[in-house]
Amino acid sequence: MTWLFKTNIPVDVRLSFVRALYGNRETLWFGLAAHLLTCAVIYLKTNDTVFLGFAGLFALFTSIRMLDMYLFDREDFSKLSHDKINRWELHYLIGACAICLLLGLLCFYSTYIISDSFAELASLAVLLASVVSIVGRNYASRNAVVMMSVCALLPVLAGFVLTNSIFHIIIGALLVPYFLSNIQMANGLRQSLFAAVMNERRLSTVVSRFDSALNNMPQGLVMLDGRAAIAVVNKQVRDMLNISQNISLLNRSFEVVLRYCSKHGLFPREELDNVRMRIDDLLEGRRQRDVFQFGDERYIEVMCNQRREEGAVLIFDDVTGRIEAEAQIQHMARYDGLTGLPNRFYFETLVRSLTTGNKPDDLVALAVIDLNHFKHVNDTYGHHAGDELLRQFAERMAGLDPQRFVASRFGGDEFVLFIQGIKNRAHINTVMDEVISFLCGVYEFASQQIYLDISAGVAVDVTKNLDLRGLHVNADLALYEAKSSEHDRWVAFVEAMDTKYRSRQKLKNDLREAVNAGSLTVVYQPIVSLNSLRIVAVEALSRWHHPQLGPIGPADYIPLAEEMGIITELTQFMLRRACEDCASWGHKIGVSVNLSAIDLKNNGIVDMVVDALQKAQLPSYLLEVEVTESAIISDRLKTCEMLQKLKNSGINIALDDFGTGYSSLSYLNTLPLTKVKVDRSFVRDIVTDRRAFMLLRGVTQLSHELGFGVTIEGVETEEQLKLIRGTGGADLVQGFLLGTPLSAAEINAQLEQSLTITPKGYKVTAETDGLSSF
Ligand code: C2E
Ligand code: CA
Ligand code: CA
């Protein structure tokens, strides 16, 4: 059947064409009435009952068509197919062609069979009238128009031709172009219909796409027409502005939206004018975007790219997330994450803005504050407790009058306080005392109570010279003084500190150079056997002869080297030199090298010792290292592990300056030590003070009984030596009486000589036996 129907047009378009055929049913009833009337009138004129038969057929065919139309109406067109449409079009064609054929036959009968001129005229008239409705009703189907025309025309022409009357034939010939022009007309109408249907179809596609784009975009959109009335508004705008779907917005002024929002609390009523002005700025192109803050903590950005005259488009975007993130980032860039105090960068800005109203000579101050023993809090209670303490401390700082103070955390436990409103230089004392007593005190957290003490350094200047960095450097120097002072919690900066700082910096540089160049020297102080007074070993002591300042004592530069992080290099130098020199003495005596607390935290120290022994080819039993109690206490587990490794490699370990630290004797017992060196403070008064002697004797005997070798340091007089001999338990002695520190060559020379007693003191000589007890 497809040969009959064009199926290359979309099925829904065809359906609308077929619907057009089945529509407009009144004309059918009118047609039927006209056909029946004509047949009846001709019958009256001719008395020929055939016309009654025609009338009956017209009634029958029209009824069948009506039934068909009724069935068409009940058809379910939700599942469309060309086949289904073809079937209905065919039904229609058969019905319509049957009526046309009947009309044609009516003419044929009137013209040729009975040749009654009234019948002829009446039947031709009703046929021609019906032909008009062929175009009017059926233009939507080309098939219908052509086939109906053919069905109607052929019997008429046949009748005219068969009459053999030239006039009939002429009329018949004239009917042909009439029919053709009808077909033509129908074609034209159909094309217009087709174009209209297709356009509507395209338009509805565009509309539905536009609609789904509009309602699926994340932003809200309002389009205003040239009169500033709302032409388009999507669902998102309603959602964002909490406008109910029931409220019609189309064709209303945008003002309605603004009023609605203010009425429903999105922004306060008194803001309405301001919001209106800002929206106007957008519509007039004075701004491209603006962010509105709503009462419910939301931020809506409104953008407008097109001017009002062209029909403006306003895009609404909920930027709450972005604004909050930006605020968060800005907060993070300005405030310390742990304490919430301004960080160092924002601190400067705050200080600048606080001091803008100052007179040039107004005094301002900067205090650098350090929490005393904060490391201890961290070590003892854990980092969480440390953090909590910092937070609470910051909270107290933040409680200071913001008109006079700016507090900041610069990192770690370093806090900085800017102070203004200082009446005179003496007034800073009162202010600082107040601040410190406000900040110090008991802090409570996690069911702990901690008394927090602080140290501070303060630098003062006038506003016109305000240089925060410079003040900070000076306050830092003052803090350094405060920390090393026993009774001052805070110290104000004075120029002398700067001079001292500079010379200290220079000394540090010089020390670094000296260590790098290996220009330190080593001297050796004899350690002698108490029994034989022979040299058993020597202690290597470093010496620094500064080119300008002369000799500088190790008590001054060893802490510097530790602070600068170059003590390991110094120790390595000492180990190498001591091992080399000791090897050059022919393995007659041992050597002892001092280690710093920092060395014992360094995993490389064991390798360094082994390396020095190997390089000098010195047996490990001839080397001893000396460590102080404080070095062990500061990180007991780690240092014990290192000492054990050193001991395992065969070298001796002496506890230096014993008695000056805080370690208990029971704790001593657990350490991998071979020897104890009793500090010289135990020796100093033994001659004059009996109790001091008893103390020395107790310490010596106890250490001896714990299985340690015992060396007594700082023996300066014969009386002391005599008393020490009486203590029992000491093996070795060391002190100026028995030998001051000497160069390697001098030690070597001494080893050659034999023991002689001089009036000034004892001359000692080497003892090569019993070195293993060294
Ligand atoms: P220390 O380890 O207790 O060294 C002994 C110190 O006591 C030496 O001072 C020595 O000259 C001094 N001394 C010796 N006998 C007597 C005496 O009878 N009476 C008095 N009053 N003092 C005596 P020095 O050389 O000034 O060393 C001081 C400290 O510097 C040393 O104390 C040691 O802790 C440290 N030190 C020296 N050289 C080094 C080194 O190379 N490395 C490390 N880490 N520390 C070193
Ligand atoms: Ca020592
Ligand atoms: Ca010592």
PDB file of N, CA and C in Angstrom, residues 16 22 30 91 165 172-173 188 264 380 461 473 494 526 544 583 635 637 697 739 767:
ATOM      1  N   SER A  16      -1.367  14.332  11.368  1.00  0.00           N
ATOM      2  CA  SER A  16      -2.116  15.584  11.401  1.00  0.00           C
ATOM      3  C   SER A  16      -2.834  15.804  10.071  1.00  0.00           C
ATOM      4  N   TYR A  22     -10.364  13.610   8.401  1.00  0.00           N
ATOM      5  CA  TYR A  22     -11.470  13.107   9.214  1.00  0.00           C
ATOM      6  C   TYR A  22     -12.220  14.215   9.972  1.00  0.00           C
ATOM      7  N   PHE A  30     -24.186  18.169   5.470  1.00  0.00           N
ATOM      8  CA  PHE A  30     -24.760  19.099   4.476  1.00  0.00           C
ATOM      9  C   PHE A  30     -24.791  18.439   3.101  1.00  0.00           C
ATOM     10  N   HIS A  91      -9.307   3.835   4.130  1.00  0.00           N
ATOM     11  CA  HIS A  91     -10.734   3.830   4.479  1.00  0.00           C
ATOM     12  C   HIS A  91     -11.391   5.100   3.981  1.00  0.00           C
ATOM     13  N   SER A 165     -23.818  14.484 -28.531  1.00  0.00           N
ATOM     14  CA  SER A 165     -24.181  15.877 -28.834  1.00  0.00           C
ATOM     15  C   SER A 165     -22.924  16.732 -28.662  1.00  0.00           C
ATOM     16  N   GLY A 172     -18.414  19.006 -21.482  1.00  0.00           N
ATOM     17  CA  GLY A 172     -17.537  17.986 -20.839  1.00  0.00           C
ATOM     18  C   GLY A 172     -16.090  18.414 -20.902  1.00  0.00           C
ATOM     19  N   ALA A 173     -15.681  18.912 -22.140  1.00  0.00           N
ATOM     20  CA  ALA A 173     -14.280  19.335 -22.299  1.00  0.00           C
ATOM     21  C   ALA A 173     -13.962  20.507 -21.378  1.00  0.00           C
ATOM     22  N   GLY A 188      -1.788  23.362  -3.757  1.00  0.00           N
ATOM     23  CA  GLY A 188      -1.258  24.587  -3.122  1.00  0.00           C
ATOM     24  C   GLY A 188      -1.610  24.631  -1.647  1.00  0.00           C
ATOM     25  N   HIS A 264       9.216  38.676  51.960  1.00  0.00           N
ATOM     26  CA  HIS A 264       9.432  37.355  52.554  1.00  0.00           C
ATOM     27  C   HIS A 264      10.780  37.237  53.244  1.00  0.00           C
ATOM     28  N   THR A 380      55.962  16.083  78.256  1.00  0.00           N
ATOM     29  CA  THR A 380      55.344  15.382  79.383  1.00  0.00           C
ATOM     30  C   THR A 380      53.883  15.044  79.125  1.00  0.00           C
ATOM     31  N   ASP A 461      59.672  52.342  70.651  1.00  0.00           N
ATOM     32  CA  ASP A 461      60.090  53.402  69.719  1.00  0.00           C
ATOM     33  C   ASP A 461      58.930  54.376  69.545  1.00  0.00           C
ATOM     34  N   VAL A 473      63.531  42.424  65.960  1.00  0.00           N
ATOM     35  CA  VAL A 473      64.917  41.957  66.166  1.00  0.00           C
ATOM     36  C   VAL A 473      65.385  42.377  67.560  1.00  0.00           C
ATOM     37  N   VAL A 494      68.136  47.353  75.204  1.00  0.00           N
ATOM     38  CA  VAL A 494      69.054  48.510  75.252  1.00  0.00           C
ATOM     39  C   VAL A 494      70.137  48.280  74.190  1.00  0.00           C
ATOM     40  N   PRO A 526      96.732  14.835  81.716  1.00  0.00           N
ATOM     41  CA  PRO A 526      97.002  13.478  82.207  1.00  0.00           C
ATOM     42  C   PRO A 526      95.941  13.001  83.203  1.00  0.00           C
ATOM     43  N   TRP A 544      90.928  27.010  71.422  1.00  0.00           N
ATOM     44  CA  TRP A 544      90.745  27.912  70.265  1.00  0.00           C
ATOM     45  C   TRP A 544      91.486  29.197  70.561  1.00  0.00           C
ATOM     46  N   ALA A 583      97.789   7.000  69.087  1.00  0.00           N
ATOM     47  CA  ALA A 583      98.492   5.920  68.387  1.00  0.00           C
ATOM     48  C   ALA A 583      99.987   6.225  68.330  1.00  0.00           C
ATOM     49  N   ASP A 635      67.520  12.902  76.544  1.00  0.00           N
ATOM     50  CA  ASP A 635      66.762  11.943  75.728  1.00  0.00           C
ATOM     51  C   ASP A 635      67.304  10.569  76.078  1.00  0.00           C
ATOM     52  N   LEU A 637      66.330   7.356  76.290  1.00  0.00           N
ATOM     53  CA  LEU A 637      66.252   6.130  75.483  1.00  0.00           C
ATOM     54  C   LEU A 637      67.245   6.159  74.336  1.00  0.00           C
ATOM     55  N   ARG A 697      83.867  10.735  99.840  1.00  0.00           N
ATOM     56  CA  ARG A 697      84.165   9.333 100.143  1.00  0.00           C
ATOM     57  C   ARG A 697      82.936   8.458  99.838  1.00  0.00           C
ATOM     58  N   GLY A 739      98.940  17.294  86.625  1.00  0.00           N
ATOM     59  CA  GLY A 739      99.318  17.671  85.265  1.00  0.00           C
ATOM     60  C   GLY A 739      98.286  18.568  84.636  1.00  0.00           C
ATOM     61  N   GLU A 767     101.971   4.489  82.828  1.00  0.00           N
ATOM     62  CA  GLU A 767     101.806   3.147  83.395  1.00  0.00           C
ATOM     63  C   GLU A 767     101.217   2.289  82.293  1.00  0.00           C
TER      64      GLU A 767
END
